CSV table of C-alpha atoms in Angstrom, one decimal:
chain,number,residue,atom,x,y,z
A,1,UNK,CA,196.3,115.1,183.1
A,2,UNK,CA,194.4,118.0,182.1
A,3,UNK,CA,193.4,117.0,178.8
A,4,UNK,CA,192.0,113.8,180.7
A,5,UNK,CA,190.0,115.9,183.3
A,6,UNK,CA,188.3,118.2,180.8
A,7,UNK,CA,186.7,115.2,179.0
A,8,UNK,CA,185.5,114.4,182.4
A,9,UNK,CA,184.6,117.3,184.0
A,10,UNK,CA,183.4,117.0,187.5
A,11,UNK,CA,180.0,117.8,188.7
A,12,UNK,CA,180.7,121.6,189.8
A,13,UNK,CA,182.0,122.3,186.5
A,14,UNK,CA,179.2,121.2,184.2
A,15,UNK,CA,176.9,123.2,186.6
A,16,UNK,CA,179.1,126.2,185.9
A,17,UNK,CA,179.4,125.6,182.4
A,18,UNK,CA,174.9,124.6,182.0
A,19,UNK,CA,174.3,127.7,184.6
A,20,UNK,CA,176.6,130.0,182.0
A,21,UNK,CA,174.1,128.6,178.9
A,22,UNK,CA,170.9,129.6,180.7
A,23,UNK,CA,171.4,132.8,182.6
A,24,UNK,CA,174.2,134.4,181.0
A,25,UNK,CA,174.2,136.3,177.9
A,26,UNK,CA,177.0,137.1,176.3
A,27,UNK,CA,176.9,140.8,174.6
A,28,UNK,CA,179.6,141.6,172.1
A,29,UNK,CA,178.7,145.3,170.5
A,30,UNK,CA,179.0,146.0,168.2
A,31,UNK,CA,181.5,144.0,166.3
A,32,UNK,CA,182.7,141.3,169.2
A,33,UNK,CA,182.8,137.7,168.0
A,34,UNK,CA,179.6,135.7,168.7
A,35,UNK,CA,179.5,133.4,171.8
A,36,UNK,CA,180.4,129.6,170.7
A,37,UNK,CA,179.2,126.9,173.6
A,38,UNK,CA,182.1,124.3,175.1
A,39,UNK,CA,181.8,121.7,172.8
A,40,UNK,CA,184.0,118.5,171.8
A,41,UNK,CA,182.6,118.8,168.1
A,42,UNK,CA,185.6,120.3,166.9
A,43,UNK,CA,187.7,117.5,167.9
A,44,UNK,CA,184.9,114.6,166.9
A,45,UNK,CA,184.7,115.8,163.6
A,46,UNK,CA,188.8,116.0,163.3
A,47,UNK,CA,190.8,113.0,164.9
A,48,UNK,CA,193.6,115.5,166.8
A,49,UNK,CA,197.0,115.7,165.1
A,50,UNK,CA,199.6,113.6,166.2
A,51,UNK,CA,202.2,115.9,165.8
A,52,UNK,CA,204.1,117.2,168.5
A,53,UNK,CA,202.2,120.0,169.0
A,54,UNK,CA,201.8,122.6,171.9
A,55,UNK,CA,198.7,121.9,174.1
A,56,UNK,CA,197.0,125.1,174.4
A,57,UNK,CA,195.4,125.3,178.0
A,58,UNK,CA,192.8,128.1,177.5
A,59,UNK,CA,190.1,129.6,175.3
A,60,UNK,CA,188.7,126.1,174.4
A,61,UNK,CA,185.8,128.2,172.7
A,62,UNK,CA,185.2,130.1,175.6
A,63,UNK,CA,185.7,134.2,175.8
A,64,UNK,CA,188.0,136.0,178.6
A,65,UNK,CA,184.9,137.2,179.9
A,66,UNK,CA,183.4,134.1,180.4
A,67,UNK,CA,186.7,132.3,181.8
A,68,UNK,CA,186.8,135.4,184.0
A,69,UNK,CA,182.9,134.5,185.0
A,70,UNK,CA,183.7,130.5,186.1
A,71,UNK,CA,187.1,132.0,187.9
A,72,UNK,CA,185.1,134.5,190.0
A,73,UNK,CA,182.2,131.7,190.4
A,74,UNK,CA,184.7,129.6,191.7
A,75,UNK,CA,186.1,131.9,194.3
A,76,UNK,CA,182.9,132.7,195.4
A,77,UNK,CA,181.6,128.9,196.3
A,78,UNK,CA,185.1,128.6,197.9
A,79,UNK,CA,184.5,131.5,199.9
A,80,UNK,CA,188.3,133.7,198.7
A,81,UNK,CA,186.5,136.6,196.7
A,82,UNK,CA,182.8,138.1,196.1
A,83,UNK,CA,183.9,139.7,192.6
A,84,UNK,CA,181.3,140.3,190.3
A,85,UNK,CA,180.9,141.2,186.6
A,86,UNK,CA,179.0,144.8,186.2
A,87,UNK,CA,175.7,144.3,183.8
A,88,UNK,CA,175.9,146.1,180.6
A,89,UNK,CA,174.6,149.6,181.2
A,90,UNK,CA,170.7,150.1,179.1
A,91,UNK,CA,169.2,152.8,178.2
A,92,UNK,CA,165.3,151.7,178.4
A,93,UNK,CA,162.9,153.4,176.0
A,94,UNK,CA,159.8,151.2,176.1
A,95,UNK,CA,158.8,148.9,178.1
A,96,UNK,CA,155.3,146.4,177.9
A,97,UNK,CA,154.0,145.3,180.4
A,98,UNK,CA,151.6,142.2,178.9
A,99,UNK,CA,149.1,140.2,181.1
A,100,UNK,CA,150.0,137.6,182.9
A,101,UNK,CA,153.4,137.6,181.6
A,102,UNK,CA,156.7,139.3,182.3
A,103,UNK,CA,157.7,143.0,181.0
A,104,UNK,CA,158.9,142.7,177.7
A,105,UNK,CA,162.0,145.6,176.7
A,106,UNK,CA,160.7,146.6,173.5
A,107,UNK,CA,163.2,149.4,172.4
A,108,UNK,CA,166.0,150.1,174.2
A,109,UNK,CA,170.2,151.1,173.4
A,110,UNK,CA,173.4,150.5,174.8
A,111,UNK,CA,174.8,152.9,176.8
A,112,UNK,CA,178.8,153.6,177.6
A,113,UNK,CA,179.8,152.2,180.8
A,114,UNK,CA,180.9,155.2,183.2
A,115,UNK,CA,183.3,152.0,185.3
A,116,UNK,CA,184.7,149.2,184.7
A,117,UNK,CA,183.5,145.7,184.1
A,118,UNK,CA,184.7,143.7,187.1
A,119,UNK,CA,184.9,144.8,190.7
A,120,UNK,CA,184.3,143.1,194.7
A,121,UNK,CA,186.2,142.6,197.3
A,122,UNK,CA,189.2,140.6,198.9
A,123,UNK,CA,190.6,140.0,201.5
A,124,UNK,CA,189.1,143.1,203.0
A,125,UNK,CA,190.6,145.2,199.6
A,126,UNK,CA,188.9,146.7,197.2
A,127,UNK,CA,189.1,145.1,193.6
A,128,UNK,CA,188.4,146.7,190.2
A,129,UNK,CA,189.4,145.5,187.0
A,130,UNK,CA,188.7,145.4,183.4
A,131,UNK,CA,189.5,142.0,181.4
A,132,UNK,CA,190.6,142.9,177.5
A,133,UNK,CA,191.5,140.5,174.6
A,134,UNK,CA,194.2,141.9,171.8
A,135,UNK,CA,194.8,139.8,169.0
A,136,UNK,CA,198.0,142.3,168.6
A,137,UNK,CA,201.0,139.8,168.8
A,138,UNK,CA,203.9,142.8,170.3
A,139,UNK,CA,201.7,145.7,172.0
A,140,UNK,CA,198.4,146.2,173.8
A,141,UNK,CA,197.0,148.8,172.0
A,142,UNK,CA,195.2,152.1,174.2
A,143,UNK,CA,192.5,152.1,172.5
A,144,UNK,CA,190.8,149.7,174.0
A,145,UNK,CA,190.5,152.5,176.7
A,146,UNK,CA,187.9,154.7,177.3
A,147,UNK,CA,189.1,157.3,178.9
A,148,UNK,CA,186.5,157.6,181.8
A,149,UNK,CA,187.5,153.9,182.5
A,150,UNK,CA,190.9,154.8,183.2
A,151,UNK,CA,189.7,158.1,185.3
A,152,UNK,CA,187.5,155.9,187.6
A,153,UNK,CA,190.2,153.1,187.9
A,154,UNK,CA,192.9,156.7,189.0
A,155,UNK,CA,189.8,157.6,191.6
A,156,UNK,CA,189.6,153.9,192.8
A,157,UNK,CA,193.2,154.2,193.5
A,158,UNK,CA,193.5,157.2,194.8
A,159,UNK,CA,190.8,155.8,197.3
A,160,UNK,CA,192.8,152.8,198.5
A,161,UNK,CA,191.6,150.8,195.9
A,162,UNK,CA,193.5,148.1,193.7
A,163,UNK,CA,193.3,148.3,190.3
A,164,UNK,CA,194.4,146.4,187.4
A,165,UNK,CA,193.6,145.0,183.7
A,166,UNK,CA,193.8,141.6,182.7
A,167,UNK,CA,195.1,141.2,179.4
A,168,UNK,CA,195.2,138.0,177.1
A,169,UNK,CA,196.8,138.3,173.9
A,170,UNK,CA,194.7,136.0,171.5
A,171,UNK,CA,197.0,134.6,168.9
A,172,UNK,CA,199.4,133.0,171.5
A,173,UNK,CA,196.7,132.5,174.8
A,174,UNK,CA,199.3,134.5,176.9
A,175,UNK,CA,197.5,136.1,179.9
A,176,UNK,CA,198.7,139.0,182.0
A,177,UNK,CA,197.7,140.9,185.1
A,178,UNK,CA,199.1,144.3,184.3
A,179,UNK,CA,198.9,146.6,187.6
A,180,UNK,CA,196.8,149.9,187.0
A,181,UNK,CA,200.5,152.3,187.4
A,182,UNK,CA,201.3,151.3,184.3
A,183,UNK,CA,198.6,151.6,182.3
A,184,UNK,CA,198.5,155.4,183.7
A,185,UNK,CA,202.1,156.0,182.9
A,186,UNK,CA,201.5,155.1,179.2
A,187,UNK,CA,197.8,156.7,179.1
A,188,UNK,CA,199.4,159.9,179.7
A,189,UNK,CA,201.9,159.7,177.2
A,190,UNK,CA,199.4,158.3,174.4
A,191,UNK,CA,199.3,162.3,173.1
A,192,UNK,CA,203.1,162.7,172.6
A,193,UNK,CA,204.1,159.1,173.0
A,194,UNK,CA,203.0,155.7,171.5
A,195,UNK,CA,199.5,154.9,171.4
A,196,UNK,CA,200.3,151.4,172.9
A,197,UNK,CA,202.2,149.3,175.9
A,198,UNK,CA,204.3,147.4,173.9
A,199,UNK,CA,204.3,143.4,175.4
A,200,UNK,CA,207.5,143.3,176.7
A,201,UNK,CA,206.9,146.4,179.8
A,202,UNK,CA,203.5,143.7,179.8
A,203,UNK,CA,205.6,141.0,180.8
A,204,UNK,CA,208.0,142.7,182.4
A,205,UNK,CA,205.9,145.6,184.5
A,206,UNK,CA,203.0,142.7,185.0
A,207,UNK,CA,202.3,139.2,186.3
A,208,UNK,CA,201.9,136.1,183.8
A,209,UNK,CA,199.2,134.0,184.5
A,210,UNK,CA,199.1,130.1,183.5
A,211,UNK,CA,195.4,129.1,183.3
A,212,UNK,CA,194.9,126.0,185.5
A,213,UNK,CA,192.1,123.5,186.4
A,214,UNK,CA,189.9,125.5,189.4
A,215,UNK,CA,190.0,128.4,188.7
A,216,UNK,CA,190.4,128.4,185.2
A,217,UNK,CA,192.0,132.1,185.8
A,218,UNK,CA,193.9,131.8,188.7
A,219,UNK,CA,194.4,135.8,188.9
A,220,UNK,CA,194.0,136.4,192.9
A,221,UNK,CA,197.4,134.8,193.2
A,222,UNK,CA,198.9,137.8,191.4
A,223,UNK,CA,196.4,140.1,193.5
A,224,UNK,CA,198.3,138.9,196.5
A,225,UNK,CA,202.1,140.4,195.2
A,226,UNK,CA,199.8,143.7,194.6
A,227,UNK,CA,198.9,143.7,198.2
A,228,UNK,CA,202.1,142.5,199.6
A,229,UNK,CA,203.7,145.7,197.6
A,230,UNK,CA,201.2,148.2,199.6
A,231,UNK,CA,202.2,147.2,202.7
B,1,UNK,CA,168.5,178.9,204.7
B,2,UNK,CA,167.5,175.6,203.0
B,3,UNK,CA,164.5,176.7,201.2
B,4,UNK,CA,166.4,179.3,199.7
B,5,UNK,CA,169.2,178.1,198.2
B,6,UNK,CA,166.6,175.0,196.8
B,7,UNK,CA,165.3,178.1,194.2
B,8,UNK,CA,169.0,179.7,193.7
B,9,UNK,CA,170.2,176.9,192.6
B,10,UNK,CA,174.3,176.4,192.5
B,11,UNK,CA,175.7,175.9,188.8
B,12,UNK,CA,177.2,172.2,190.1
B,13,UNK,CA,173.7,171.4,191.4
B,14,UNK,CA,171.7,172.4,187.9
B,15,UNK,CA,174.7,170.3,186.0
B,16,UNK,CA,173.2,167.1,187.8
B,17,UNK,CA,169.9,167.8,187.9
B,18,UNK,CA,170.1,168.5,184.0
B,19,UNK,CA,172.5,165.3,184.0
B,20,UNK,CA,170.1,163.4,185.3
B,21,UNK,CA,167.4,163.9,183.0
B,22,UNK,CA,169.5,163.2,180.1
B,23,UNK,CA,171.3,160.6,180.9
B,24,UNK,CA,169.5,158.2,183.8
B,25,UNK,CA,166.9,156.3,183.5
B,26,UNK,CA,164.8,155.5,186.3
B,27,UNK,CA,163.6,152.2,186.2
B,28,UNK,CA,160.5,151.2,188.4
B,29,UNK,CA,159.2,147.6,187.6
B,30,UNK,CA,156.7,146.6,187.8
B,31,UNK,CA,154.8,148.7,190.4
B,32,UNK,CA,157.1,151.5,191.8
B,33,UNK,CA,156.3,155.4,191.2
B,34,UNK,CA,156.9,156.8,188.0
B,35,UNK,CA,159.6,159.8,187.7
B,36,UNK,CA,158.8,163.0,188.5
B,37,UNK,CA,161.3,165.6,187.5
B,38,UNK,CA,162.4,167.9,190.4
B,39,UNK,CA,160.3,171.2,189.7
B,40,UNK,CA,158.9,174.1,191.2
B,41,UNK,CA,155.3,173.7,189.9
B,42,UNK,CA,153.8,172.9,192.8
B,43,UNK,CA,154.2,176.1,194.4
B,44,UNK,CA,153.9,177.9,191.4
B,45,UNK,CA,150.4,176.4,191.6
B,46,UNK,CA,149.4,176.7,195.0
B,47,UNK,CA,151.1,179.1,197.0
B,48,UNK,CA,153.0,178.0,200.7
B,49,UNK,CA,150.9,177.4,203.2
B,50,UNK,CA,151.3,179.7,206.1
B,51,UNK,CA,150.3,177.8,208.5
B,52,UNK,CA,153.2,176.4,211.3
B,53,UNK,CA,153.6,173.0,209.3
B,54,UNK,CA,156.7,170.9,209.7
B,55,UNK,CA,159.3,171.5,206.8
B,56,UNK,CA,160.6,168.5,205.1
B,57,UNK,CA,164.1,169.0,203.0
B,58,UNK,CA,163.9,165.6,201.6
B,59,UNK,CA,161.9,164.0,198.5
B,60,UNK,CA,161.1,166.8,197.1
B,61,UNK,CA,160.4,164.6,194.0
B,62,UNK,CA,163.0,162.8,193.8
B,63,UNK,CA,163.0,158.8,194.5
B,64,UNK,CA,165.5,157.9,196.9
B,65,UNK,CA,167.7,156.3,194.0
B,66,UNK,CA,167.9,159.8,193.0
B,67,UNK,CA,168.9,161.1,195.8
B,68,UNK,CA,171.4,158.3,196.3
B,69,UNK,CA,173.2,158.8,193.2
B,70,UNK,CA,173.4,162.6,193.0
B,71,UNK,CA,174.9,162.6,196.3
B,72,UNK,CA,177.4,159.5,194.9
B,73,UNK,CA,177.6,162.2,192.5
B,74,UNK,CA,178.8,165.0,194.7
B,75,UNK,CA,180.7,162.7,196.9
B,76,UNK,CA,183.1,161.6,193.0
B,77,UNK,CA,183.5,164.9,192.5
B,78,UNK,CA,184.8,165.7,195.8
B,79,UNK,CA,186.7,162.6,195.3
B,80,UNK,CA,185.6,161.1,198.4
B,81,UNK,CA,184.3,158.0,197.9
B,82,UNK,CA,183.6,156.3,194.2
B,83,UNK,CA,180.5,154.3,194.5
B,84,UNK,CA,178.1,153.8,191.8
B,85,UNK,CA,174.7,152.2,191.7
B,86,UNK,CA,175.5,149.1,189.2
B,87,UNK,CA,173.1,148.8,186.4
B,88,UNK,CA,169.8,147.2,186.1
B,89,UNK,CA,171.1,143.3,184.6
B,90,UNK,CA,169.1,142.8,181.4
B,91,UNK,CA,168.4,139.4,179.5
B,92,UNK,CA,168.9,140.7,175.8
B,93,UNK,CA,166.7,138.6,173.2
B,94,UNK,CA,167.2,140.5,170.0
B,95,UNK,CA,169.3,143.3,169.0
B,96,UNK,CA,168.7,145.1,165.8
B,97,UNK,CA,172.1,146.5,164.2
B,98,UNK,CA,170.3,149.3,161.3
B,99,UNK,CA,172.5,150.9,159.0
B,100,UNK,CA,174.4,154.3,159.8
B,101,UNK,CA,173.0,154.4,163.3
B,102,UNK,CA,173.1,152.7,166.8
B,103,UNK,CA,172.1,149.2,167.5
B,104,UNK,CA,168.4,148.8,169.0
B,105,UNK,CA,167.5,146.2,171.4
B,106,UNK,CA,164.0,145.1,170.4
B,107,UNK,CA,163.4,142.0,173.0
B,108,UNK,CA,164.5,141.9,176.5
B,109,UNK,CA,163.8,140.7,179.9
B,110,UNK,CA,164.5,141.8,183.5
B,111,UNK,CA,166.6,139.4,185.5
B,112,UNK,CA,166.9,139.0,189.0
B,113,UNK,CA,169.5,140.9,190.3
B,114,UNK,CA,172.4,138.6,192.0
B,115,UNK,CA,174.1,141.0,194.1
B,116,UNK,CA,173.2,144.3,195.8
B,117,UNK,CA,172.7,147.9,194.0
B,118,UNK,CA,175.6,149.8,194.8
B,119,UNK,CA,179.0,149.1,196.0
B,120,UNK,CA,182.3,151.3,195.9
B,121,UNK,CA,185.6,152.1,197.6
B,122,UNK,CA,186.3,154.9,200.3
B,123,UNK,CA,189.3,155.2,202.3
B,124,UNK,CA,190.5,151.7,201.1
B,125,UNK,CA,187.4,150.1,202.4
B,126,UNK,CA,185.1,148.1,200.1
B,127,UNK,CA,181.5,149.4,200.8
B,128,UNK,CA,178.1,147.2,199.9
B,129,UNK,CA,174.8,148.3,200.4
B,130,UNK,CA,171.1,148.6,199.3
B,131,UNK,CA,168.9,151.6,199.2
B,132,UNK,CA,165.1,150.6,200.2
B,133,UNK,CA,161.9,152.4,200.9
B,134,UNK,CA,159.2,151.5,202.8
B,135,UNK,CA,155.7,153.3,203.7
B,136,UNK,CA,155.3,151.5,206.1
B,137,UNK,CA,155.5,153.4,209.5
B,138,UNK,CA,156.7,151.5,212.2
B,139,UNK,CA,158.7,148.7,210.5
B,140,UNK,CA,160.5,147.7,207.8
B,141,UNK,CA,158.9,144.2,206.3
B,142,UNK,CA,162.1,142.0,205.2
B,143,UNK,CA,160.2,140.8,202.0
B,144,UNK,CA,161.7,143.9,201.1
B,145,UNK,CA,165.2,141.1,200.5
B,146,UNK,CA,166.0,138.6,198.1
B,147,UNK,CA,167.9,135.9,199.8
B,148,UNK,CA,170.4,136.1,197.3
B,149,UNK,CA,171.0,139.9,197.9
B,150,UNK,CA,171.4,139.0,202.0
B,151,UNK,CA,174.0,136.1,201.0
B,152,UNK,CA,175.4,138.4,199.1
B,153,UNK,CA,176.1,140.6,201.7
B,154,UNK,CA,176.9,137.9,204.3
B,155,UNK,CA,179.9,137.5,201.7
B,156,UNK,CA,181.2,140.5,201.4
B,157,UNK,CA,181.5,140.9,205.0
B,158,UNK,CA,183.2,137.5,205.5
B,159,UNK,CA,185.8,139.3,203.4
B,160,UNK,CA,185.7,142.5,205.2
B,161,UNK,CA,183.6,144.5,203.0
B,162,UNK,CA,181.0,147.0,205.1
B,163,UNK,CA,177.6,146.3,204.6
B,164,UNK,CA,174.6,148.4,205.0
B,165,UNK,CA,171.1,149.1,204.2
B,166,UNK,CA,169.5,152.9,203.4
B,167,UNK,CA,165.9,152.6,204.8
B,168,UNK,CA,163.7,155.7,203.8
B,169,UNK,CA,160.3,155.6,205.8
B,170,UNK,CA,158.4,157.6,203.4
B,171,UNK,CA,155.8,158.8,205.4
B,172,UNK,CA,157.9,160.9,207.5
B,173,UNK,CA,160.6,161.1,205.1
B,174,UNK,CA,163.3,159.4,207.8
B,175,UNK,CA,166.3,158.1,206.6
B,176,UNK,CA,168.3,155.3,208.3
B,177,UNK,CA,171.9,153.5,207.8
B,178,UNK,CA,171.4,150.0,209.2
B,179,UNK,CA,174.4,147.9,209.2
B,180,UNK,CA,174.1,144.4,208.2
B,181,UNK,CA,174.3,142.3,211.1
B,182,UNK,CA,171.5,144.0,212.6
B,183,UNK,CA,169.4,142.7,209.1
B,184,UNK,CA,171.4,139.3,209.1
B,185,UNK,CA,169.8,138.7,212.6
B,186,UNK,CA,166.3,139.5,212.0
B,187,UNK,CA,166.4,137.7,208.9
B,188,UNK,CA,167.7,134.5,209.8
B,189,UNK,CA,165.0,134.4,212.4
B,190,UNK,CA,162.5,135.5,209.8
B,191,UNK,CA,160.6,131.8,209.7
B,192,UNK,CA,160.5,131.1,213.3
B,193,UNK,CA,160.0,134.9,215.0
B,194,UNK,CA,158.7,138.5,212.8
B,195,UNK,CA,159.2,139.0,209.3
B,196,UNK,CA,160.0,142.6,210.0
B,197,UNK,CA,162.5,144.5,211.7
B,198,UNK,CA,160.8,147.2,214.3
B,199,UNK,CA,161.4,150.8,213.5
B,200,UNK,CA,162.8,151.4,217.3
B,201,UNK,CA,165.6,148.6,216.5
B,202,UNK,CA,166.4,150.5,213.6
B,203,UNK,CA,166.5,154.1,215.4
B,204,UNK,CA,168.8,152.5,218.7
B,205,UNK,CA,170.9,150.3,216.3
B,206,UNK,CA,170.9,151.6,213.0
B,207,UNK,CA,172.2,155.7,212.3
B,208,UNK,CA,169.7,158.4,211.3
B,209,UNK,CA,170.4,160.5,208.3
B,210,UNK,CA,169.4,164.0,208.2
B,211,UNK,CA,169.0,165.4,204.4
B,212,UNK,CA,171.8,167.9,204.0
B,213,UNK,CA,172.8,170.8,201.4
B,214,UNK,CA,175.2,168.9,199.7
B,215,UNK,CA,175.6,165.7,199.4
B,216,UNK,CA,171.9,165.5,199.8
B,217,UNK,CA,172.4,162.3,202.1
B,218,UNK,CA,175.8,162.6,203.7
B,219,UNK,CA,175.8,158.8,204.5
B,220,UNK,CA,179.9,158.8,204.7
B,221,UNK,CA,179.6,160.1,208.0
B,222,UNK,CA,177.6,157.4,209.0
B,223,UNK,CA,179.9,154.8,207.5
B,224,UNK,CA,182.8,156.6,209.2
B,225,UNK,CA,181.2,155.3,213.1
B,226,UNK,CA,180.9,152.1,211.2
B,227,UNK,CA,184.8,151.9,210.5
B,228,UNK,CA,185.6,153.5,214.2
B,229,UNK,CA,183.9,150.1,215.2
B,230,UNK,CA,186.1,147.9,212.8
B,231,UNK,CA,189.4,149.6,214.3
């Protein structure tokens, strides 16, 4: 059924996915993997195997970030969640200002982000999150923290706020919603302890998601069991 | 008392001034006023006048984003509230990656915001708002909006976000918290009555700021009568 529906996508989805080509730009600094479009080529130029072979759900050449982008799009035309991705931070050095035309950015540098990527609001709660991809098969390595990111997610909590990172391990498509808690516990530790959360307190400690049709990330469903432990 | 401690200086204070001139960038496109760095200069120059003129504590060279986020600033570090005025969203073109040093962005464009500057959590409440300044002096025109940024808003509160809008009259340096449904109603009205809301609406119904010590504009307290009235 799925397979069927992506080949026919509905008229929503191809605005998404035509709105995502124009106005978004994907930045991967400064060693990311470069942004490849949704595109059927792969499977026009190869007839798919006949094998019985496990039908793989997400990351049909998009990234997490842009899944996460058509998820939060989607809860925002459906009116569950205004969550929005934070731009890259700049730091402008000169700018030209031609006739008649638009300021062009002539020199400027990327700056480290003091937050992190995602945040908004639901439900009345406050969300922030950051989204990270590990092509680590048994742990989620802590280096892909910086540690000011984990200080403002502590502050956002200790304001009331919920916080959590959304994890996808790479080589198997697995995606997690691990609650902020225990990314502090093993933060702490990283001096004395291991430097990373090994997958099984991932699964364990946080929520699976299953991607699924609309939203492609269905990660507010997970949200909810966060809320329904603070009260 | 004011005037004095503005030339003695607390060490905290001289951290973000000198922060601020390293590491923010004030962006004014395409028309605004450049930066001026906060200095003493102008006295240096031209001594006080003695005459019985009315003392101003605000703007003393700082743009109101300033003065926004060093009292965000002072409100973090107090861990208060953590709200952060989200960065100017960039179209990147071309990125240079030189040898042995940082990468260089040599083409980019400014894109239209889709959301509102700054946004944050305090006391488990998601807070949304915009800081705007007008010179005008007895209203505030409501070109001063994007539609986007006004949907934007009407979202968040339809999920129980606070919404708000900073007004600085520049003239006589007042400062106003207006909550959003007082700018939803002008504006949807905006075709068929004034394109401006009157500076006495904004006085009965919005709250008037006075510039403080530290933060410089306690607008928490202001927020506060705002969620007395969501109780």
């Amino acid at each position: 059924m799925w397979s069927k529906q992506r080949f026919l996508p509905t008229f929503s989805q191809v605005g998404i996915i035509s709105q995502m080509g124009v106005n978004s730009m994907v930045i991967h600094y400064p060693n990311g993997q470069s942004y490849r479009p949704l595109t059927n080529s792969k499977y026009e130029k190869k007839p798919r195997s006949t094998k019985n072979e496990k039908i793989i759900f997400g990351n049909r050449g998009m990234s997490l970030e842009d899944e996460l982008n058509a998820s939060n799009e989607y809860y925002l035309k459906n009116q569950q969640a205004v969550i929005h991705k934070k731009p890259v931070p700049i730091q402008i050095v000169q700018v030209d200002y031609p006739k008649r035309s638009a300021a062009v950015i002539k020199e400027a540098y990327f700056k480290q982000a003091s937050t992190t990527d995602y945040n908004g609001v639901y439900k009345g709660y406050y969300l922030d999150f950051e989204a990270k991809e590990t092509r680590n098969q048994t742990s989620f390595p802590l280096n892909n923290f910086h540690s000011h990111q984990v200080k403002h997610m502590q502050a956002c909590v200790q304001q009331g706020g919920i916080c959590f990172t959304i994890i996808k391990f790479s080589s198997t498509q697995e995606l997690f919603l691990l609650p902020a808690a225990v990314l502090f516990r093993y933060w702490e530790k990283r001096t004395t302890n291991r430097k990373s959360i090994p997958k099984k307190v991932i699964s364990s400690q946080g929520f699976p998601i299953n991607y699924e049709y609309q939203p492609l990330i269905p990660y507010l469903t997970k949200v909810d069991l966060l809320i329904e432990e603070l009260k």
